[in-house]
Coordinates of C-alpha atoms and ligand atoms in Angstrom, one line a residue:
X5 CA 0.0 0.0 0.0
X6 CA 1.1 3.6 -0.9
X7 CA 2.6 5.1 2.4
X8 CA 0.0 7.7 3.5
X9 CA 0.7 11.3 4.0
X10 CA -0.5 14.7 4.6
X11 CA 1.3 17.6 2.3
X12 CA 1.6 21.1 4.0
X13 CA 2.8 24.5 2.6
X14 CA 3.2 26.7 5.1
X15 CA 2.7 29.9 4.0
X16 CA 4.6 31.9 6.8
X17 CA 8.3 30.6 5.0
X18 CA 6.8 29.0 1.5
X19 CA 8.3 25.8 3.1
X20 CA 6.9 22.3 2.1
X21 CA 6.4 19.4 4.8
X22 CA 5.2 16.1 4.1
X23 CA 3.8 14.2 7.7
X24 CA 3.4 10.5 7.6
X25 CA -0.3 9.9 8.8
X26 CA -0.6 6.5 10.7
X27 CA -3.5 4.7 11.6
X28 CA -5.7 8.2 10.9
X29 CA -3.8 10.3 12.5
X30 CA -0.4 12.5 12.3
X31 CA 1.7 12.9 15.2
X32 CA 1.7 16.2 16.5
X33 CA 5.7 16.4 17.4
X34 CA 6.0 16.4 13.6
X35 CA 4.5 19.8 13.7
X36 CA 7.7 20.9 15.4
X37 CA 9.7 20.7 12.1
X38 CA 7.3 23.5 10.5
X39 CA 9.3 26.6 12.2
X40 CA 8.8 30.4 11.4
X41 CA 12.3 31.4 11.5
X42 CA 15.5 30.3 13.0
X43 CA 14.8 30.9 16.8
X44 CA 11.3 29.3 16.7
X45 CA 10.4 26.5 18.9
X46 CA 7.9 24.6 15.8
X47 CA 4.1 24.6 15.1
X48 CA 2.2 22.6 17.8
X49 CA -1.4 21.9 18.0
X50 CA -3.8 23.2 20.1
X51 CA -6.6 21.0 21.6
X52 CA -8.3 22.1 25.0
X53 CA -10.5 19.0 26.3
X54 CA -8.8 16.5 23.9
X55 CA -11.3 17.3 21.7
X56 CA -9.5 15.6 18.5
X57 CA -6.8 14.4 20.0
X58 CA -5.4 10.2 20.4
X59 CA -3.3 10.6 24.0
X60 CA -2.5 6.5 22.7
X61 CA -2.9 3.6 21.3
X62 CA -5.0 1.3 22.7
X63 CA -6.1 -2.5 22.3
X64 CA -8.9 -2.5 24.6
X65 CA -11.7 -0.6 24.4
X66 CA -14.0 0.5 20.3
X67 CA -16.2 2.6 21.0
X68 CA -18.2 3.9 17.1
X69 CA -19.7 7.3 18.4
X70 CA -21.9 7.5 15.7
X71 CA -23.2 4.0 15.3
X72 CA -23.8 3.2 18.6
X73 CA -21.1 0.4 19.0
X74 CA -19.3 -0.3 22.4
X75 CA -16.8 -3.4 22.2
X76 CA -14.1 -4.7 24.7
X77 CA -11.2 -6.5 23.1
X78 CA -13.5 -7.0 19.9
X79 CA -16.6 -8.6 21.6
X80 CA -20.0 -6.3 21.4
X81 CA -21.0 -5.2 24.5
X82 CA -24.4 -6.9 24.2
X83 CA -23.4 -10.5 23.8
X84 CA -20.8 -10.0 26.9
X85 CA -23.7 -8.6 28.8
X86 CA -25.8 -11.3 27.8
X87 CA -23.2 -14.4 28.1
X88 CA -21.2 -13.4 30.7
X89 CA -20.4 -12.8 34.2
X90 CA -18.5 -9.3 35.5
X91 CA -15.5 -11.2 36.7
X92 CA -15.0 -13.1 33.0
X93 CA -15.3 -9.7 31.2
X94 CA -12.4 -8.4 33.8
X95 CA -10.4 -11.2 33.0
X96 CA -11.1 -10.1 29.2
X97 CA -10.0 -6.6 29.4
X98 CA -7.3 -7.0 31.2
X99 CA -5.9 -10.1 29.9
X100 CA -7.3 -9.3 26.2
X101 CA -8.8 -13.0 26.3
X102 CA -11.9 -14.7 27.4
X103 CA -11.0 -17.1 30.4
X104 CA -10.9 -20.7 29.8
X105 CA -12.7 -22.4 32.6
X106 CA -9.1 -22.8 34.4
X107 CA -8.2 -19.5 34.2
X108 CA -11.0 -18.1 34.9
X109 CA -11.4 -20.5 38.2
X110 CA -8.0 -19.3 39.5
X111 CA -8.6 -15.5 38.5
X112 CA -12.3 -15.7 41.0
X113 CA -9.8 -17.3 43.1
X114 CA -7.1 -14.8 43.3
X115 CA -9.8 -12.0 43.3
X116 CA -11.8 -13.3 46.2
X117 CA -8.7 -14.1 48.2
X118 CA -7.8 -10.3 48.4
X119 CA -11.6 -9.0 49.3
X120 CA -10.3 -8.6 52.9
X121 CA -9.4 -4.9 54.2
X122 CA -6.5 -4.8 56.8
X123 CA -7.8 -3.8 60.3
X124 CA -6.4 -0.5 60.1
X125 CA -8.1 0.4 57.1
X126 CA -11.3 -0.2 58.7
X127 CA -10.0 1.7 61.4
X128 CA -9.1 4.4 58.9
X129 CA -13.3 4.3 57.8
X130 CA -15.0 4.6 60.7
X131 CA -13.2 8.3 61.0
X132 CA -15.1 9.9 58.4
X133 CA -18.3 11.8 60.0
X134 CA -21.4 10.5 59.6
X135 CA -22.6 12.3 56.5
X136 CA -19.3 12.2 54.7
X137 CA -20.5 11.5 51.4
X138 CA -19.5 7.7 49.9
X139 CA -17.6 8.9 47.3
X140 CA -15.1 11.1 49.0
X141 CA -14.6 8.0 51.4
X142 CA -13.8 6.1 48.9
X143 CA -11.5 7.6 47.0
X144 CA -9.5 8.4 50.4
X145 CA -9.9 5.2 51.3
X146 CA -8.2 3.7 48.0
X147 CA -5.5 6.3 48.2
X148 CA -5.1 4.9 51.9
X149 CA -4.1 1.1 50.6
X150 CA -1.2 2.9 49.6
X151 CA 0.5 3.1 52.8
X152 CA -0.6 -0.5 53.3
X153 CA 1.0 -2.0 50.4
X154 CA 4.5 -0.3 50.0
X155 CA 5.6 -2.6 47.4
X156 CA 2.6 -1.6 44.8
X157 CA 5.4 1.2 44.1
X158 CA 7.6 -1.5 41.8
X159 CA 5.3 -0.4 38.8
X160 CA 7.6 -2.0 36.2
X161 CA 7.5 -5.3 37.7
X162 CA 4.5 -7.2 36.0
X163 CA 4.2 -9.5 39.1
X164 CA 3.9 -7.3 41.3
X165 CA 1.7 -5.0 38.8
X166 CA -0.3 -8.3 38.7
X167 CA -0.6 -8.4 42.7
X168 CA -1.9 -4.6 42.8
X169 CA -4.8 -5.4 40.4
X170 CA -6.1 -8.5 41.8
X171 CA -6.0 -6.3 45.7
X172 CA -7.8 -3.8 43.9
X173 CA -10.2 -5.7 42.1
X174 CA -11.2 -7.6 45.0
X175 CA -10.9 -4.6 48.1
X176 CA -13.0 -2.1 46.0
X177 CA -16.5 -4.0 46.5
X178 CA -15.1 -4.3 50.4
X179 CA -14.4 -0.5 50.9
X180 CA -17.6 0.7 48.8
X181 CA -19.7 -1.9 51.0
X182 CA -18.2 -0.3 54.4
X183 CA -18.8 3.1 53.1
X184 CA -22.7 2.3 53.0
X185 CA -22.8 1.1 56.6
X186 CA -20.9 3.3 57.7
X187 CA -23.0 6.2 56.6
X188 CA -26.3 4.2 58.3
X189 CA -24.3 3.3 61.0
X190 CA -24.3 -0.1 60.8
X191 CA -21.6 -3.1 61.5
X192 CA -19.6 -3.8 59.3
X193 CA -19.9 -6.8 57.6
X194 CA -16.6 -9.4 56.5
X195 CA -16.7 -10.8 53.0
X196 CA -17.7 -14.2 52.3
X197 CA -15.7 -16.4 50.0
X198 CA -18.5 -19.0 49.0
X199 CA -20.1 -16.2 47.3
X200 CA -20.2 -14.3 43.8
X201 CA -18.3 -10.8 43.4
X202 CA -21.7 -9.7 43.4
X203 CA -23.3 -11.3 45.4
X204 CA -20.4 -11.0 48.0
X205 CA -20.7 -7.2 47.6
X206 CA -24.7 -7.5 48.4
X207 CA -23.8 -9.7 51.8
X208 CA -21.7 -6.8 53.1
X209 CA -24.3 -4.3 51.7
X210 CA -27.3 -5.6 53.4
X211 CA -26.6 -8.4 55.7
X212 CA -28.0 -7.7 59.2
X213 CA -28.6 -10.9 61.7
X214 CA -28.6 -13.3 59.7
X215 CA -26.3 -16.2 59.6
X216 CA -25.6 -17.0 56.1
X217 CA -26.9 -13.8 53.2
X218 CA -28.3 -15.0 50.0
X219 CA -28.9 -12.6 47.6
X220 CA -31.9 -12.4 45.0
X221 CA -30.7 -13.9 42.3
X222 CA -32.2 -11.6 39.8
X223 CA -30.6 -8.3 41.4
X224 CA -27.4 -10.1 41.9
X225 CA -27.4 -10.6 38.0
X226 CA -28.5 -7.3 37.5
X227 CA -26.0 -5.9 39.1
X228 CA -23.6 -8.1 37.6
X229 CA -25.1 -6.7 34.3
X230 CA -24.2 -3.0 35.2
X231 CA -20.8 -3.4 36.4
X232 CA -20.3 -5.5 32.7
X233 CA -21.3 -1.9 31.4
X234 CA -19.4 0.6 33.8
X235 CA -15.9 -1.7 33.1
X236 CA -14.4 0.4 30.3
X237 CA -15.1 3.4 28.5
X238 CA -11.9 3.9 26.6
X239 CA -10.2 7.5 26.9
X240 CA -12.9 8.8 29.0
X241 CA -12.4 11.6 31.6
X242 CA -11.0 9.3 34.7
X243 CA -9.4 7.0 32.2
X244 CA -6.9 9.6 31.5
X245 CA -6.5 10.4 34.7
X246 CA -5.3 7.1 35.6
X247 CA -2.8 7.4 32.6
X248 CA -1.6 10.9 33.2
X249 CA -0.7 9.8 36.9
X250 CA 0.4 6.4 36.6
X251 CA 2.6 7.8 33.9
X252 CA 4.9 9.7 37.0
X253 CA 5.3 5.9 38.0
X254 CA 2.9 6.6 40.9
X255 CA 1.4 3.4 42.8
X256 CA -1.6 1.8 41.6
X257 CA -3.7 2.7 44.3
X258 CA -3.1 6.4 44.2
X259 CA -3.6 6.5 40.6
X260 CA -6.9 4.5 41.1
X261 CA -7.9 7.5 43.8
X262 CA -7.0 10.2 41.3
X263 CA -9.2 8.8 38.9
X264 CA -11.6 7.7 41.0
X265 CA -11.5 12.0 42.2
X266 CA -12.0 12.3 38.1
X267 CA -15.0 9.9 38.0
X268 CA -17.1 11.8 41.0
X269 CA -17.8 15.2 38.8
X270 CA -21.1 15.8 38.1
X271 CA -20.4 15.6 34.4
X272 CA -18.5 12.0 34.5
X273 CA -19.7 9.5 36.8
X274 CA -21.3 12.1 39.5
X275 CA -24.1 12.5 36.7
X276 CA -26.2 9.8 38.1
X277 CA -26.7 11.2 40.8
X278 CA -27.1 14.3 39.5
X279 CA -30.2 12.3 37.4
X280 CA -31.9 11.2 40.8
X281 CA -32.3 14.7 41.8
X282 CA -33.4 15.9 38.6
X283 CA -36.0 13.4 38.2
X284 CA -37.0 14.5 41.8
X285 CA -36.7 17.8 40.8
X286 CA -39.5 17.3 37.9
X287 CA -41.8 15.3 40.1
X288 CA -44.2 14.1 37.9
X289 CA -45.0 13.4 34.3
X290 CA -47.2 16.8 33.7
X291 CA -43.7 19.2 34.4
X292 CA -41.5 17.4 32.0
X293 CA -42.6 19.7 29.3
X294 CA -41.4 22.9 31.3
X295 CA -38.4 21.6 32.5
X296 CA -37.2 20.4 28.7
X297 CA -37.6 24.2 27.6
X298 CA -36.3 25.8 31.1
X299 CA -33.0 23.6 29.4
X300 CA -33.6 24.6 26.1
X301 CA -33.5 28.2 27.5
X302 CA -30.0 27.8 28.9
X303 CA -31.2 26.9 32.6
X304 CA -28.6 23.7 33.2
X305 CA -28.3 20.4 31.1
X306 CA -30.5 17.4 30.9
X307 CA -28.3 15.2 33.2
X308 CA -28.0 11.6 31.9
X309 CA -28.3 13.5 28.3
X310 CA -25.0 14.1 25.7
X311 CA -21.6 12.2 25.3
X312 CA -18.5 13.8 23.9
X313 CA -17.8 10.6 21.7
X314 CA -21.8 8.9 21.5
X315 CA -23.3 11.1 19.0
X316 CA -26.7 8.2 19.0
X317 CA -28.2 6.1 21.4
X318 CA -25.6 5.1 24.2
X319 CA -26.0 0.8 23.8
X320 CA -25.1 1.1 27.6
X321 CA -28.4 2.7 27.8
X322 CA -30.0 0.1 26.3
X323 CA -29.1 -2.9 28.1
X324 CA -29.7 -1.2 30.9
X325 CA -33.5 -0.4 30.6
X326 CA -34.0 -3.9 29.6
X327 CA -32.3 -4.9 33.0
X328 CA -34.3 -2.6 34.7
X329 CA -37.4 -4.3 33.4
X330 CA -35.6 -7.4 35.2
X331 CA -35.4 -5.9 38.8
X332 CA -38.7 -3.9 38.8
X333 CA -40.6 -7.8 38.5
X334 CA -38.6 -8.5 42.1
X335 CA -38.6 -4.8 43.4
X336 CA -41.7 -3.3 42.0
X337 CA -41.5 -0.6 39.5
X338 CA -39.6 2.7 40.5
X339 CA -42.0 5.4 39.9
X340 CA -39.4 7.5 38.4
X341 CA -39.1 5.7 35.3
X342 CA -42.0 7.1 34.0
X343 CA -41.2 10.3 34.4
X344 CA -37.7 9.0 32.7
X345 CA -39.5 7.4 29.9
X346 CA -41.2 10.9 29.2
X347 CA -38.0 13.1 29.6
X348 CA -36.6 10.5 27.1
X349 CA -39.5 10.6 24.9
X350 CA -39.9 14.9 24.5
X351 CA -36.3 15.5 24.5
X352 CA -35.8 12.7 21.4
X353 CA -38.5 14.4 19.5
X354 CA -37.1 18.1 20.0
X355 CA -35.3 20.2 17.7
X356 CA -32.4 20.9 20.1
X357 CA -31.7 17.8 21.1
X358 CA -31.8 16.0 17.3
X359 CA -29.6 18.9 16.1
X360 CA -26.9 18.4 18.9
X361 CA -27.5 15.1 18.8
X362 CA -28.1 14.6 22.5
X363 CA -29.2 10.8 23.4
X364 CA -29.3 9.3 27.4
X365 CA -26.1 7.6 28.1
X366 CA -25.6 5.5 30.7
X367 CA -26.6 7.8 33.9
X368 CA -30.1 7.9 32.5
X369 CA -31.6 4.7 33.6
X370 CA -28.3 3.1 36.1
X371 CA -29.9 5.6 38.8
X372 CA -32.9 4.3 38.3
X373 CA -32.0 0.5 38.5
X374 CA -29.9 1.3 41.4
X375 CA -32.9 3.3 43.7
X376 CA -35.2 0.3 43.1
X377 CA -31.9 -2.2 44.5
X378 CA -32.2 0.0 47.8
X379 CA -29.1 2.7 47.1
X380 CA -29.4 6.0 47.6
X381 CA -28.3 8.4 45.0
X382 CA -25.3 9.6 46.9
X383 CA -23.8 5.8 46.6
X384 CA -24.4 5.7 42.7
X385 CA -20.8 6.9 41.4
X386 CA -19.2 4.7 44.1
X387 CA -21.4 1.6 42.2
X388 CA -19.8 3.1 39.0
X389 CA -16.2 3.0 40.4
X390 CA -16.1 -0.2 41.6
X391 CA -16.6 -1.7 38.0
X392 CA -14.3 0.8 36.6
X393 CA -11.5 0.1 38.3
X394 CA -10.9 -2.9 36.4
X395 CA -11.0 -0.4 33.1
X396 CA -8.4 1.6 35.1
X397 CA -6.0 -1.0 35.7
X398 CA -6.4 -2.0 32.2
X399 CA -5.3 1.5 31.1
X400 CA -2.7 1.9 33.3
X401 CA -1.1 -1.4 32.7
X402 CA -1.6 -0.8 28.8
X403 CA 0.0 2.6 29.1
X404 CA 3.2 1.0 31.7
X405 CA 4.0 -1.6 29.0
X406 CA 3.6 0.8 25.5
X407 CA 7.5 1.8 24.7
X408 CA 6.2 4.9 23.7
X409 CA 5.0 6.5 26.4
X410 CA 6.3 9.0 28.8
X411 CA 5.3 11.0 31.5
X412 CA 1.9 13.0 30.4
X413 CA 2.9 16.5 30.3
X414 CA 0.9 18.6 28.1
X415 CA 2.5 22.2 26.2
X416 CA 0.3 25.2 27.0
X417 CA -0.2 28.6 24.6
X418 CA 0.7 31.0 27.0
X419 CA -1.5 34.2 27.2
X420 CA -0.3 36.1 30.2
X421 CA 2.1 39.1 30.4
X422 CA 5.3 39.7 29.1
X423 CA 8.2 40.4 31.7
X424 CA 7.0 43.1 34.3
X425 CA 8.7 45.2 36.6
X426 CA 8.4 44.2 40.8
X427 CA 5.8 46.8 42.5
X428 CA 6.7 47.4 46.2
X429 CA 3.4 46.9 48.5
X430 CA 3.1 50.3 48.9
X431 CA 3.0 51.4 45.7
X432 CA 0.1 48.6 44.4
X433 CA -3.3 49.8 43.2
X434 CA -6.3 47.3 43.5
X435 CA -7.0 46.0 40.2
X436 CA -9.4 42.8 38.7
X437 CA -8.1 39.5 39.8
X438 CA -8.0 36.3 37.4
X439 CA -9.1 34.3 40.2
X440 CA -12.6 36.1 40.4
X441 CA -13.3 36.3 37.0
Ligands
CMC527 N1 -28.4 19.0 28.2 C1 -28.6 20.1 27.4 N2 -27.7 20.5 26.5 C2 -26.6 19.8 26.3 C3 -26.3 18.6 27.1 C4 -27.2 18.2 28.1 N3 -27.1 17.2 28.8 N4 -25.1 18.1 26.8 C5 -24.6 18.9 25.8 N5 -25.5 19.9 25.5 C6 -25.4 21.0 24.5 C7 -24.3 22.0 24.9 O1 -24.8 23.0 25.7 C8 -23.8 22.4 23.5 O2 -24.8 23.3 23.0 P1 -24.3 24.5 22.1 O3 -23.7 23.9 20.9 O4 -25.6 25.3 21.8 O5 -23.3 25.3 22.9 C9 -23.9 21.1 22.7 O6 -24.9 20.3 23.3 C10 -22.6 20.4 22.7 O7 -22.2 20.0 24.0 P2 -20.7 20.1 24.6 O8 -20.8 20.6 26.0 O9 -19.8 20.7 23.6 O10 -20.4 18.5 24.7 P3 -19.2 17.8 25.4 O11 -18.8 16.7 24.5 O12 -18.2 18.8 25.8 O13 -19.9 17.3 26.8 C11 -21.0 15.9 28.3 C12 -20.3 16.0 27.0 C13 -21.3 14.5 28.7 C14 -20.1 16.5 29.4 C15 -22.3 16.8 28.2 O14 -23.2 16.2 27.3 C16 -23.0 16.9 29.6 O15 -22.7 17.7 30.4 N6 -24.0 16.0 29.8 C17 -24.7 16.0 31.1 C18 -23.9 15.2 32.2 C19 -23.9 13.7 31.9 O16 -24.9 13.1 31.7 N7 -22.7 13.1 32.0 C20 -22.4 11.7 31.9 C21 -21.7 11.3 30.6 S1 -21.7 9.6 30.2 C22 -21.0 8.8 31.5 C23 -19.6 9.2 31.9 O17 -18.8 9.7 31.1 O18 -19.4 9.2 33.0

């Protein structure tokens, strides 16, 4: 095949360049060779937000924006949802091959051995207040592991890389469970080994008095179900996170915090949450009308609405109303999802919505599945990081291993003032601050 490449005449010098364009893109240090004049550091590209810009290459995660398609390692989302269970699509993504029954037995094995939390940790927990909100437990509380486990800092050692996930895989059900009781107050409870991850994660949820907790099965496998959809998400907001930190050589479990911090914004992970309160906000079926064009008028977004790579119906989105319809025969229906149904309905059929292509993603209905579970919306982005992770870990290993990569440290256009002469205290006027702007 004829090499590809893009031809540029730069009309500041007249010069020619010719840039090689691999796999659709052309590499931005190439820029640098297109100077104005002698002194001049190069061309470089300019792209707040990422907006078209590949940080890497990746083998893990296809996402098609604008045909709806969501694949890990190659397999469609739906028939992974459908066929398999959240611990054999973890072993997929990170491994970049389905389990044989062997390897999948000794993964569950590894996993569950390292659900445990060290005593201190626990210790560690039950210092938050009360009301401290799940989230910012959790993210301290995976930042914490740090100090337990010293030698996660040999990030170029695959075994010990290897050790770090399968900790982090099986603690984060363990310190998202103790963040619940903790914020009702309640004991909390040790994980059992005879069970499922996600069924495990429901006994020390909900267990009271009992002796032995056995889950529904139905909610178990819907939960099992979301946490198949929340696993990857390619280059998404907390994805990079964990790539620009881990690529300092930082320790797993710090990196996991920082993106875990990334995750709990009201625009990421935070928004389904943020779609509880709406719907709450609405009320009823009747107001959903008004509140569309209060958005339409500039008041806020539709939370749960728009995707910066989805530009059609997220097939997260999808699944998950159809597993919804699965826990609201054990649960009873959530009232909310008519009021859902509607927002969905109005917003699909308006102008401003169709022309900005704005579809539900994921947030839409996972709030709803999780209120009729028994979660309250403040546990929501914690139910979303616990699945994540393994897409993390994923990411961070991919990006430790790829020769190419170096630590993440962006260029900036810089916009501020030239040199500028010291002014004594005395002799300072008050003037317009950048920080209240
Ligand atoms: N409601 C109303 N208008 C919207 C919305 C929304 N939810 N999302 C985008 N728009 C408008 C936006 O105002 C802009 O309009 P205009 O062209 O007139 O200025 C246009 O659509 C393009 O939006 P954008 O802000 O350039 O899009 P983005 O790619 O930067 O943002 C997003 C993507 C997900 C942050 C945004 O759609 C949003 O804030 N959605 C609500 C929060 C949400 O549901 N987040 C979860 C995302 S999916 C799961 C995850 O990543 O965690």
């Amino acid at each position: 095949m004829e090499k590809e490449v893009l031809s540029i005449l730069d009309m500041r010098t007249n010069a020619p360049y010719d840039i090689p364009i691999e796999n659709g893109a052309v590499r931005a240090s190439d820029l640098r060779r297109m100077k104005a004049g002698p002194g001049d550091f190069g061309l470089m590209s300019y792209d707040p937000a990422f907006l078209n810009t590949a940080s890497c290459q990746s083998a893990i995660t296809f996402i098609d924006g604008d045909k709806g398609i969501l694949r890990y390692r190659g397999y469609p989302i739906e028939q992974l949802a459908e066929k398999c269970t959240f611990l054999e699509v973890a072993y997929l993504i990170l491994n970049g091959e389905l389990p044989t029954e062997l390897q999948l037995k000794n993964f569950v094995g590894a996993v569950t051995h390292h659900t445990m939390l060290h005593e201190t940790t626990k210790t560690f927990l039950t210092g938050f207040r009360h009301d401290a909100h799940p989230m910012g437990m959790f993210i301290s509380t995976v930042a914490a592991l740090s100090t337990v486990y010293p030698d996660a800092k040999n990030v170029l050692d695959p075994e010990a890389r290897k050790l770090q996930i399968q900790r982090l895989i099986g603690k984060v059900p363990t310190i998202a469970a103790y963040t619940y009781r903790h914020s009702l107050g309640y004991p909390y409870i040790y994980p059992d080994d005879d069970l499922s991850y996600t069924e495990n994660f429901m006994n020390m949820l909900w267990k009271m008095v009992e002796p032995k907790y056995r889950a529904n099965p139905v909610l178990a496998r819907a939960l099992d179900i979301l946490f198949i959809l929340h696993a990857d998400h390619e280059q998404n907001c907390s994805a990079n996170v964990m790539r620009a930190v881990g690529s300092s050589q930082a320790d797993p479990f710090v990196c996991t915090a920082a993106a875990a911090a990334a995750l709990s914004g009201p625009l990421h992970g935070g928004a389904n949450e943020e779609v509880l309160k709406m719907l709450d906000e609405i009320g009823s079926k009747e107001n959903v009308r008004g509140y569309v064009d209060k958005i339409k008028a500039g008041h806020g977004k539709l939370m749960g609405f728009g995707h910066r790579i989805y530009k059609n119906y997220d097939p997260r989105a999808r699944i998950i109303k159809w597993a919804a319809d699965q826990v609201f025969v054990a649960t009873g229906r959530n009232p909310k999802l008519d009021i859902a149904l509607e927002l969905e309905k109005i917003a699909l059929e308006d102008e401003y919505f169709i022309k900005r292509k704005l579809y539900p993603n994921v947030d839409f209905y996972s709030g709803i599945i999780y209120q009729a579970l028994g979660f309250k919306p403040e546990m929501f982005t914690v139910l979303f990081a616990i699945p994540r992770t393994v897409g993390w870990l994923a990411q961070w290993q991919e990006m430790i291993q790829d020769p190419e990569q170096k630590i993440a440290r962006p260029r900036q256009l810089y916009t501020g003032y030239d040199v500028r002469e010291f002014v004594p205290i005395e002799q300072r006027e008050v003037r317009a601050t950048s920080a209240t702007r």
